[in-house]
GROMACS .gro file of N, CA and C in nm:
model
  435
    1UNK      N    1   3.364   3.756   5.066
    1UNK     CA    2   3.447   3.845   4.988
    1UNK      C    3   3.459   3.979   5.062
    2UNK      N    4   3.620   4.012   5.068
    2UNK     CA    5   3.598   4.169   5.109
    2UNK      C    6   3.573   4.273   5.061
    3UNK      N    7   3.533   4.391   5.079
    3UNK     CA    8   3.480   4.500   5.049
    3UNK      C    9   3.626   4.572   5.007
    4UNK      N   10   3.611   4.619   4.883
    4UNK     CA   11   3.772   4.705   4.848
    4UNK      C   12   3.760   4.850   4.879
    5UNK      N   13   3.830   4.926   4.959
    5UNK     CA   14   3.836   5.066   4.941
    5UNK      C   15   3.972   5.075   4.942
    6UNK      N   16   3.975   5.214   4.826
    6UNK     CA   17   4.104   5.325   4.801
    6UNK      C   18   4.094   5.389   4.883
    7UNK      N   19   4.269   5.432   4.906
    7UNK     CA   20   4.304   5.581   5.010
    7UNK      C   21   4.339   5.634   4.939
    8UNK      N   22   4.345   5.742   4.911
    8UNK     CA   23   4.410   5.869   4.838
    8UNK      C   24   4.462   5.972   4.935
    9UNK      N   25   4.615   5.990   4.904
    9UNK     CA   26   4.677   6.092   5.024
    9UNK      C   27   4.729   6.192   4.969
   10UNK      N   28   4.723   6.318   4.989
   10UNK     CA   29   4.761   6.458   4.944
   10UNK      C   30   4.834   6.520   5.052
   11UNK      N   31   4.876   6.597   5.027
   11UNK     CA   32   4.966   6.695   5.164
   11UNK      C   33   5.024   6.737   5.070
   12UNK      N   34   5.076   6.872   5.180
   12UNK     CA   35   5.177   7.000   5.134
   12UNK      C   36   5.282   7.021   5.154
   13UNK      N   37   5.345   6.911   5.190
   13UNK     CA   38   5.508   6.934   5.213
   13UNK      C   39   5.550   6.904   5.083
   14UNK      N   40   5.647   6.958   5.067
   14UNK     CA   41   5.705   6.945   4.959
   14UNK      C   42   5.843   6.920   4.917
   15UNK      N   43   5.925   6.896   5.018
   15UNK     CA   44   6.039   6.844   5.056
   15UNK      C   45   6.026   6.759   5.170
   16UNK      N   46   6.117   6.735   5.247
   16UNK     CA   47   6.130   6.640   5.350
   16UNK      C   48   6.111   6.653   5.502
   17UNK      N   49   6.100   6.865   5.535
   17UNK     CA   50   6.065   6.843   5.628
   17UNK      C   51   5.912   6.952   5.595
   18UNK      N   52   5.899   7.018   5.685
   18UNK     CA   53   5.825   7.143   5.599
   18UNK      C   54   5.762   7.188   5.832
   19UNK      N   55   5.772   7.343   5.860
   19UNK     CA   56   5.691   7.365   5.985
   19UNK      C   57   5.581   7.322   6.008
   20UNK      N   58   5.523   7.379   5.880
   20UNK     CA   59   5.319   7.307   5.893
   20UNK      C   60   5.305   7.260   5.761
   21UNK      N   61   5.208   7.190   5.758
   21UNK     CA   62   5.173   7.129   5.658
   21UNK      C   63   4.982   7.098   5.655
   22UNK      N   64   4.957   7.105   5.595
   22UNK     CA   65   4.798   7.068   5.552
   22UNK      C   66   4.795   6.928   5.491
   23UNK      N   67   4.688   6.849   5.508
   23UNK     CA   68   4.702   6.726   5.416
   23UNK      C   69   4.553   6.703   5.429
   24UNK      N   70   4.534   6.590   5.279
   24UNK     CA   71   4.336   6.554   5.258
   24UNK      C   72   4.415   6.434   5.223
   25UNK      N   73   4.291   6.322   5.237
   25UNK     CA   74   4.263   6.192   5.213
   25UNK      C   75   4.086   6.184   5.158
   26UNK      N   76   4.109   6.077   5.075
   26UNK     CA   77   3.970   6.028   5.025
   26UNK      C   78   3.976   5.868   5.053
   27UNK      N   79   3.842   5.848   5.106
   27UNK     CA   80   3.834   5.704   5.105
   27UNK      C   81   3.744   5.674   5.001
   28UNK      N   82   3.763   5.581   4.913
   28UNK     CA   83   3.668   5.578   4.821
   28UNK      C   84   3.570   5.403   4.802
   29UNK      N   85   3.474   5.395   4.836
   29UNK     CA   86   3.395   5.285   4.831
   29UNK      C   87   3.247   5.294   4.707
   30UNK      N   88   3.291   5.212   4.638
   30UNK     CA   89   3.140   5.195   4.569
   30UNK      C   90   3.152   5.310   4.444
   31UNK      N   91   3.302   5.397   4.452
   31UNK     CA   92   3.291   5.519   4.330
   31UNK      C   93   3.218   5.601   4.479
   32UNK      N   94   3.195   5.611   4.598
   32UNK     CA   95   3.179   5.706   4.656
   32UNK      C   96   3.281   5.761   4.769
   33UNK      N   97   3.280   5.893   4.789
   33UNK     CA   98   3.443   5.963   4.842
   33UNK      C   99   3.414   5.948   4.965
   34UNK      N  100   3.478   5.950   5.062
   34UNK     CA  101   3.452   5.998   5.211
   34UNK      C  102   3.628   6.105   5.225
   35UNK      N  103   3.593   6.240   5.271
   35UNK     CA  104   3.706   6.294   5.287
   35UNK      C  105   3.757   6.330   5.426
   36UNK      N  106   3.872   6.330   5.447
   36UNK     CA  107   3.936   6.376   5.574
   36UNK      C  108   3.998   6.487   5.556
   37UNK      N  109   4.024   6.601   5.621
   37UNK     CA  110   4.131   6.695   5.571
   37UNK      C  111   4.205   6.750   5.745
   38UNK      N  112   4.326   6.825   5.733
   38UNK     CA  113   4.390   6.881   5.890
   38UNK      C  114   4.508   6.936   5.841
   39UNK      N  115   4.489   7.024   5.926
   39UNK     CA  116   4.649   7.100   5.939
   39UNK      C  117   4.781   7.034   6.066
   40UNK      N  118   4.849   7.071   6.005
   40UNK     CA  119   4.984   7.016   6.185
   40UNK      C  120   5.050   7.197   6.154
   41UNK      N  121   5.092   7.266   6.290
   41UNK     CA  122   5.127   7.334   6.286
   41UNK      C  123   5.250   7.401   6.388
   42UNK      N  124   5.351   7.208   6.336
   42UNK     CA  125   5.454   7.247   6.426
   42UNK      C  126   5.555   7.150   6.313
   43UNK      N  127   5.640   7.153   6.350
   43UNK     CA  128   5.759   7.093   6.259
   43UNK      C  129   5.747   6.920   6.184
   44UNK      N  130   5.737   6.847   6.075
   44UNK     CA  131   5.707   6.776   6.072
   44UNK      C  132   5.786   6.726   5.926
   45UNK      N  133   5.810   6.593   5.973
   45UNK     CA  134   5.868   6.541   5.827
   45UNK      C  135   5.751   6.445   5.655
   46UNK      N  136   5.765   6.450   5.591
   46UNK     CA  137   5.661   6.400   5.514
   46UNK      C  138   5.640   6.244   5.569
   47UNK      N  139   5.741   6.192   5.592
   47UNK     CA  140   5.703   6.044   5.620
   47UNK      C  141   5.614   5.999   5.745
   48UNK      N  142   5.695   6.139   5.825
   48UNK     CA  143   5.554   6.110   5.952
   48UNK      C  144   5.428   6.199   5.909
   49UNK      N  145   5.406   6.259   5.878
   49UNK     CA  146   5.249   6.324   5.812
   49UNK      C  147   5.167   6.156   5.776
   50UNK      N  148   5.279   6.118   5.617
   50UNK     CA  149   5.186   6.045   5.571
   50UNK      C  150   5.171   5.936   5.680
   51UNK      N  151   5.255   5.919   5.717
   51UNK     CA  152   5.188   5.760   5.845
   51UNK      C  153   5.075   5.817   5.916
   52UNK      N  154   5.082   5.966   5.995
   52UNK     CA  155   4.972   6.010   6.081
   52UNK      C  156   4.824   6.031   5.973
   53UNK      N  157   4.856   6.044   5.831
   53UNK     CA  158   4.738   6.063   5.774
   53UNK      C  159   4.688   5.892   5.759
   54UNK      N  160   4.779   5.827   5.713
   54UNK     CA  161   4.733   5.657   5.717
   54UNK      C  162   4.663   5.610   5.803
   55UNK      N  163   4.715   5.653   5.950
   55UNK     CA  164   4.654   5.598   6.068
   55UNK      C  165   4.523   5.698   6.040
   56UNK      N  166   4.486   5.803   6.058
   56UNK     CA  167   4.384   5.846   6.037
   56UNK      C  168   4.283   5.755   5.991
   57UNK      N  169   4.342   5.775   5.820
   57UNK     CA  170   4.205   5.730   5.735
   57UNK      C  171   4.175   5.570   5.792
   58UNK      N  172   4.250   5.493   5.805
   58UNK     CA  173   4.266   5.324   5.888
   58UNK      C  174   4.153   5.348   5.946
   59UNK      N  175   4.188   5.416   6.059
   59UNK     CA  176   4.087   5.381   6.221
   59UNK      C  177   3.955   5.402   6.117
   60UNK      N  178   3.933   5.466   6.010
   60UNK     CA  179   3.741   5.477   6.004
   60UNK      C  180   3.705   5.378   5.930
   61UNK      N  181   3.759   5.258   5.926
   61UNK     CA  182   3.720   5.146   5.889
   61UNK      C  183   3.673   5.072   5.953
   62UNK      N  184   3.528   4.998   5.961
   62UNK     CA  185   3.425   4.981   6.032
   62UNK      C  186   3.441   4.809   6.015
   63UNK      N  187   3.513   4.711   5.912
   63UNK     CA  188   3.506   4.627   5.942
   63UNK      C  189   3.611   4.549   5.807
   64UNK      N  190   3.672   4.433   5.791
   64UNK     CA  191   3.805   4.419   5.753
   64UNK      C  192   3.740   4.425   5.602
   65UNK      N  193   3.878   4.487   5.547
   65UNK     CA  194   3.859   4.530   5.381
   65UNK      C  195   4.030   4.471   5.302
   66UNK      N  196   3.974   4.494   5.203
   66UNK     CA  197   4.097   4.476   5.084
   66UNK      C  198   4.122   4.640   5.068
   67UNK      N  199   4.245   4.697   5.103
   67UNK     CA  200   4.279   4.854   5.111
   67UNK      C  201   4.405   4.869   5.028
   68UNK      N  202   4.371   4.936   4.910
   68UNK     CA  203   4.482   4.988   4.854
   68UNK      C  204   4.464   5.158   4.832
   69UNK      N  205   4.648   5.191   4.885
   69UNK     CA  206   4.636   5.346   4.947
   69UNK      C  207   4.737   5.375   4.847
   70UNK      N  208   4.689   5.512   4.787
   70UNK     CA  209   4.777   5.550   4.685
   70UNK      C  210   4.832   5.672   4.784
   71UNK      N  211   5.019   5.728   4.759
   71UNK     CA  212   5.049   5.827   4.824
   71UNK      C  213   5.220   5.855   4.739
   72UNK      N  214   5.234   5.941   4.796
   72UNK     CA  215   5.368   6.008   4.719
   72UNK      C  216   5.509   6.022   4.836
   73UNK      N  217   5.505   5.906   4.878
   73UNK     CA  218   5.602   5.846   5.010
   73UNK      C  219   5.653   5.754   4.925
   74UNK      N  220   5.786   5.749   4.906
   74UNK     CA  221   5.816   5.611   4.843
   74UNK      C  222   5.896   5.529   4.943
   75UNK      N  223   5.933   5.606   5.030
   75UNK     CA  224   5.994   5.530   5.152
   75UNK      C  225   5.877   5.416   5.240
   76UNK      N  226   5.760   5.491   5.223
   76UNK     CA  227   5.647   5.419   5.341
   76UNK      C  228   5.585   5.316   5.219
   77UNK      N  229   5.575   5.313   5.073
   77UNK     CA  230   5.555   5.254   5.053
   77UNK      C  231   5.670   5.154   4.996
   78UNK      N  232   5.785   5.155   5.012
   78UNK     CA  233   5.885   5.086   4.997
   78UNK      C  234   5.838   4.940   5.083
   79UNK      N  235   5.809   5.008   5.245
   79UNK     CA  236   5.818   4.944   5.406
   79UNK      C  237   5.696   4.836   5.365
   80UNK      N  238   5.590   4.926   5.268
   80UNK     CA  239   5.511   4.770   5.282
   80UNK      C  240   5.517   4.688   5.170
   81UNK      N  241   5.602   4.716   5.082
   81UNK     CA  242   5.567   4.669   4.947
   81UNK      C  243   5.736   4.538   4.985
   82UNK      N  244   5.806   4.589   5.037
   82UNK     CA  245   5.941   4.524   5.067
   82UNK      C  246   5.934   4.423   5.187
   83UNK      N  247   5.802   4.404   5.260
   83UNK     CA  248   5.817   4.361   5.416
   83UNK      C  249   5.860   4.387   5.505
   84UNK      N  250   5.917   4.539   5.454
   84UNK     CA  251   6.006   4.556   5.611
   84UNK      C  252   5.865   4.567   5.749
   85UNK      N  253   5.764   4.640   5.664
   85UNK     CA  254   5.671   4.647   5.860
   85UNK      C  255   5.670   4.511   5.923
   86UNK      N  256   5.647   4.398   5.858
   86UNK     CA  257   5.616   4.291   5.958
   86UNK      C  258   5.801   4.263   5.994
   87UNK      N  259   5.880   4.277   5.923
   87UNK     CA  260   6.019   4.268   6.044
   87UNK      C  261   6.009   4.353   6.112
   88UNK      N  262   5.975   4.477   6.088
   88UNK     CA  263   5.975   4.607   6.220
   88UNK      C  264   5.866   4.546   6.359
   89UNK      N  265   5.776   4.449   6.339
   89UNK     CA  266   5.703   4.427   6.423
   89UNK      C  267   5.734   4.358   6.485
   90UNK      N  268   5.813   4.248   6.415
   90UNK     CA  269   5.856   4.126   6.506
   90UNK      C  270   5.973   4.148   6.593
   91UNK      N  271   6.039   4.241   6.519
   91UNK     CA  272   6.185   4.318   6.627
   91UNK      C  273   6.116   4.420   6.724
   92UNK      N  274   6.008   4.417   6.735
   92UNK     CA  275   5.975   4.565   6.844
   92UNK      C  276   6.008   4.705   6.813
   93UNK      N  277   5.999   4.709   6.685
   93UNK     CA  278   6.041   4.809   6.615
   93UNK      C  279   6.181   4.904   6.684
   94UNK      N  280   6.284   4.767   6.680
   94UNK     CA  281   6.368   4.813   6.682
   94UNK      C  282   6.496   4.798   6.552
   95UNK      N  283   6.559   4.918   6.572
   95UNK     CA  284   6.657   4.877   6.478
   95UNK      C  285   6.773   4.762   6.449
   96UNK      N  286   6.826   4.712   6.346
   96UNK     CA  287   6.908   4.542   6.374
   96UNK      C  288   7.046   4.629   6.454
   97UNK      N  289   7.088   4.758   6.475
   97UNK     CA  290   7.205   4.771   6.579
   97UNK      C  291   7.145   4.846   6.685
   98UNK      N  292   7.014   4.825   6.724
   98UNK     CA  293   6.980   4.913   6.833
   98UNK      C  294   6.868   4.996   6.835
   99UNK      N  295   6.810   5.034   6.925
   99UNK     CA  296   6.732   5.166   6.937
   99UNK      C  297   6.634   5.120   6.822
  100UNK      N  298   6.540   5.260   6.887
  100UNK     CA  299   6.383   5.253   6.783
  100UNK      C  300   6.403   5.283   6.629
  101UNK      N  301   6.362   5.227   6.526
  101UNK     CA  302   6.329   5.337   6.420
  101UNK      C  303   6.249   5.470   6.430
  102UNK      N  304   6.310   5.524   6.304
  102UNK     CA  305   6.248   5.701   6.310
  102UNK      C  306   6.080   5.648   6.316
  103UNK      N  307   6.020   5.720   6.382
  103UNK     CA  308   5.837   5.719   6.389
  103UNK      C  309   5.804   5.608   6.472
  104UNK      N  310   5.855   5.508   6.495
  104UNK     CA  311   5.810   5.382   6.542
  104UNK      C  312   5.681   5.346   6.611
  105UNK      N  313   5.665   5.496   6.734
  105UNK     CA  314   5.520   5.473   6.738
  105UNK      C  315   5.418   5.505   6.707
  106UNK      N  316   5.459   5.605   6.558
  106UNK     CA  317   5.314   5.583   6.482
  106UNK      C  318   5.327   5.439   6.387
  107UNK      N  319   5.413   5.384   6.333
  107UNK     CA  320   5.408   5.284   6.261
  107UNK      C  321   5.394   5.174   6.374
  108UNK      N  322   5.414   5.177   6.493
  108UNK     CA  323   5.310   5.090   6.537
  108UNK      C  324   5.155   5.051   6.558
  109UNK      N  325   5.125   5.222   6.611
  109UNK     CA  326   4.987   5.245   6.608
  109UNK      C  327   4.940   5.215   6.456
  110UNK      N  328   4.977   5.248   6.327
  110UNK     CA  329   4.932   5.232   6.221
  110UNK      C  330   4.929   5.079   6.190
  111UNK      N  331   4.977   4.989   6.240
  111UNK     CA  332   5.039   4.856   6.206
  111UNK      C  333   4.869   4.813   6.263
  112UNK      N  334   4.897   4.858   6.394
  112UNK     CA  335   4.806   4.766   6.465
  112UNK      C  336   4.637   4.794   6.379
  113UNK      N  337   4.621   4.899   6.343
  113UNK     CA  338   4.477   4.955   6.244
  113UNK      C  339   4.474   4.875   6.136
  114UNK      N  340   4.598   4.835   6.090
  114UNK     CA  341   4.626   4.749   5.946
  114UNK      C  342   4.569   4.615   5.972
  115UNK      N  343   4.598   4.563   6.093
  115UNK     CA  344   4.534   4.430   6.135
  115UNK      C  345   4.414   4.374   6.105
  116UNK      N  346   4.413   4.296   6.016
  116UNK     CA  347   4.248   4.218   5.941
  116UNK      C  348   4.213   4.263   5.859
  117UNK      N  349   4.330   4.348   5.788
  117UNK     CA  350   4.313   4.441   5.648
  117UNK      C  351   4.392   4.323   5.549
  118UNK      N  352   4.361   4.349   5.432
  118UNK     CA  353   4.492   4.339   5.336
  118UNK      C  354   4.507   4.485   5.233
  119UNK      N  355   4.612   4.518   5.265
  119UNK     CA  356   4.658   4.637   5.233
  119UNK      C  357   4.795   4.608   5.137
  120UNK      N  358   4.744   4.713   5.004
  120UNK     CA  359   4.825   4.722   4.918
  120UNK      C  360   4.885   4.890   4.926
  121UNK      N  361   4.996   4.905   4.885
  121UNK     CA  362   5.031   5.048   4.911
  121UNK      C  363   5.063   5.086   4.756
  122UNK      N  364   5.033   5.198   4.668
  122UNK     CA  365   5.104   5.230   4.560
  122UNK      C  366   5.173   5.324   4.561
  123UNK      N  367   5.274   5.355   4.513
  123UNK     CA  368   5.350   5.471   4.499
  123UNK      C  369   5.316   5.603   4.426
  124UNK      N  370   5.332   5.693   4.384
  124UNK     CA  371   5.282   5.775   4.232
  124UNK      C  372   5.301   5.919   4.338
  125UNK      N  373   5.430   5.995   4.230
  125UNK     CA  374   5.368   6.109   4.284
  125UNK      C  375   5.263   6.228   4.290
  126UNK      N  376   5.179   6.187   4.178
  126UNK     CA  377   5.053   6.216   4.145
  126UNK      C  378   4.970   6.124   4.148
  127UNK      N  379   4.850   6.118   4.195
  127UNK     CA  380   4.735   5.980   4.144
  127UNK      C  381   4.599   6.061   4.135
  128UNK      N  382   4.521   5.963   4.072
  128UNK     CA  383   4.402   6.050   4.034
  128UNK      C  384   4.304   6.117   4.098
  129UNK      N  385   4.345   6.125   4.245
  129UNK     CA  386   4.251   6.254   4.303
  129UNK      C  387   4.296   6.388   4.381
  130UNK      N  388   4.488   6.376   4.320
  130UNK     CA  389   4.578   6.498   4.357
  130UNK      C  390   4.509   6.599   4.325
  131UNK      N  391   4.490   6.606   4.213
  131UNK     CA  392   4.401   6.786   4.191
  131UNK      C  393   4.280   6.820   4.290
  132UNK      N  394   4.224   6.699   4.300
  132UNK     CA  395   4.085   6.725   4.358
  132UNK      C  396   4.138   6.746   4.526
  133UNK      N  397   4.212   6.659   4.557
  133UNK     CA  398   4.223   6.650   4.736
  133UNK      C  399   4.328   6.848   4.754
  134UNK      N  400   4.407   6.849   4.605
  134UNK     CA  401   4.507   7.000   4.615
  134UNK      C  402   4.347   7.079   4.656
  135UNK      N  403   4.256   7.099   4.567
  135UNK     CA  404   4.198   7.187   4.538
  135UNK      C  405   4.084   7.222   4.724
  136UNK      N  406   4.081   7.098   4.768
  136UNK     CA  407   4.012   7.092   4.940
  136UNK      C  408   4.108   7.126   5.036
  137UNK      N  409   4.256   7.117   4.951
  137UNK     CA  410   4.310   7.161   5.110
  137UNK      C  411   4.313   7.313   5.076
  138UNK      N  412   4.328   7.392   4.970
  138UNK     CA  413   4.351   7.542   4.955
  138UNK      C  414   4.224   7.608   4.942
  139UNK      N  415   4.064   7.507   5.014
  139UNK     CA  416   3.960   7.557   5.019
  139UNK      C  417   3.942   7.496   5.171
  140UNK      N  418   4.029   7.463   5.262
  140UNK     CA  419   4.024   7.490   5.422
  140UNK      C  420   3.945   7.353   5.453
  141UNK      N  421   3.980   7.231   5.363
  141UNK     CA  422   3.925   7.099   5.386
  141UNK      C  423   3.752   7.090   5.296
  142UNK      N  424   3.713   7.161   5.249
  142UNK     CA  425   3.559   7.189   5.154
  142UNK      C  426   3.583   7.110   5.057
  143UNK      N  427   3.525   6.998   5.009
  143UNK     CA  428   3.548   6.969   4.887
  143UNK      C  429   3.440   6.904   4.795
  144UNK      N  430   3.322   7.000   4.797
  144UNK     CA  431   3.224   6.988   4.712
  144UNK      C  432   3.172   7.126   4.731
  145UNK      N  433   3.171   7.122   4.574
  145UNK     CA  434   3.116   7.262   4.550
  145UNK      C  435   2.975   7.349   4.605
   0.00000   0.00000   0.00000
C-alpha cells in the first residue's frame, strides 16, 4: 500500500502575471506538515510559479506515494484532471499546430518527478491551509510560532 501525502500550494500572485511573487507549500504526512517557502523576483506568471512550486515540493519525495495537491490553478489542474499531461508527453510537448507549449520545460521536468506517483490534483481557491501557508509567507517563510 502507498503512503498518501497532501500538497498544499499558496502564493501571491494574484492575477495572472505579477513581477515577484512569494509562495509556501505544505507537505502533509501522518497529520504532520513539512513546509517549503521562496520568493521569485523577476516577472512571472501564476501557472508557471505553481508548476515551479509542484516541481519543488515533488522532488522531496523519497519514495512512490498516492499525492493529492490542492492549489488555486485551475488551468494546471484542468491538465491533470483532463489528461492533457500524458498527451503533452507523448507529443514532446508540443503543440497539435506546432511549437512548444507555454512552460513546457517545467511541465516536463515536473512530469518526470510525477513518475511512480499517483497524483490527484484538486482545484479550490482556498483550501484548508491558505491562512496558515498566507500567514508563513508574510512571516518571511516561519511557520511555527
Amino acid at each position: 500500500m502507498l503512503k498518501h501525502v497532501d500538497i498544499y500550494i499558496t502564493h501571491t500572485i494574484k492575477g495572472f502575471v505579477s513581477d515577484s511573487a512569494q509562495y509556501a507549500y505544505a507537505l502533509m504526512y501522518k497529520g504532520e506538515p513539512r513546509y517549503g517557502y521562496g520568493e521569485v523576483t523577476k516577472r512571472i506568471t501564476q501557472n508557471s510559479l505553481v508548476l515551479m512550486v509542484m516541481g519543488e515540493a515533488m522532488g522531496r519525495m523519497r519514495c512512490s506515494c498516492e499525492i493529492t495537491i490542492y492549489m488555486n490553478s485551475p488551468y494546471i489542474a484542468n491538465a491533470f484532471c483532463n489528461g492533457w499531461t500524458e498527451t503533452w508527453k507523448k507529443n514532446g510537448y508540443e503543440k497539435a499546430g506546432g511549437g512548444k507549449i507555454t512552460d513546457s520545460a517545467r511541465w516536463e521536468e515536473l512530469m518526470e518527478k510525477c513518475a511512480g506517483h499517483i497524483i490527484k490534483v484538486e482545484y479550490s481557491e482556498r483550501h484548508e491551509l491558505t491562512g496558515l501557508l498566507e500567514t508563513g509567507i508574510r512571516r518571511g517563510g516561519i511557520f511555527e510560532l
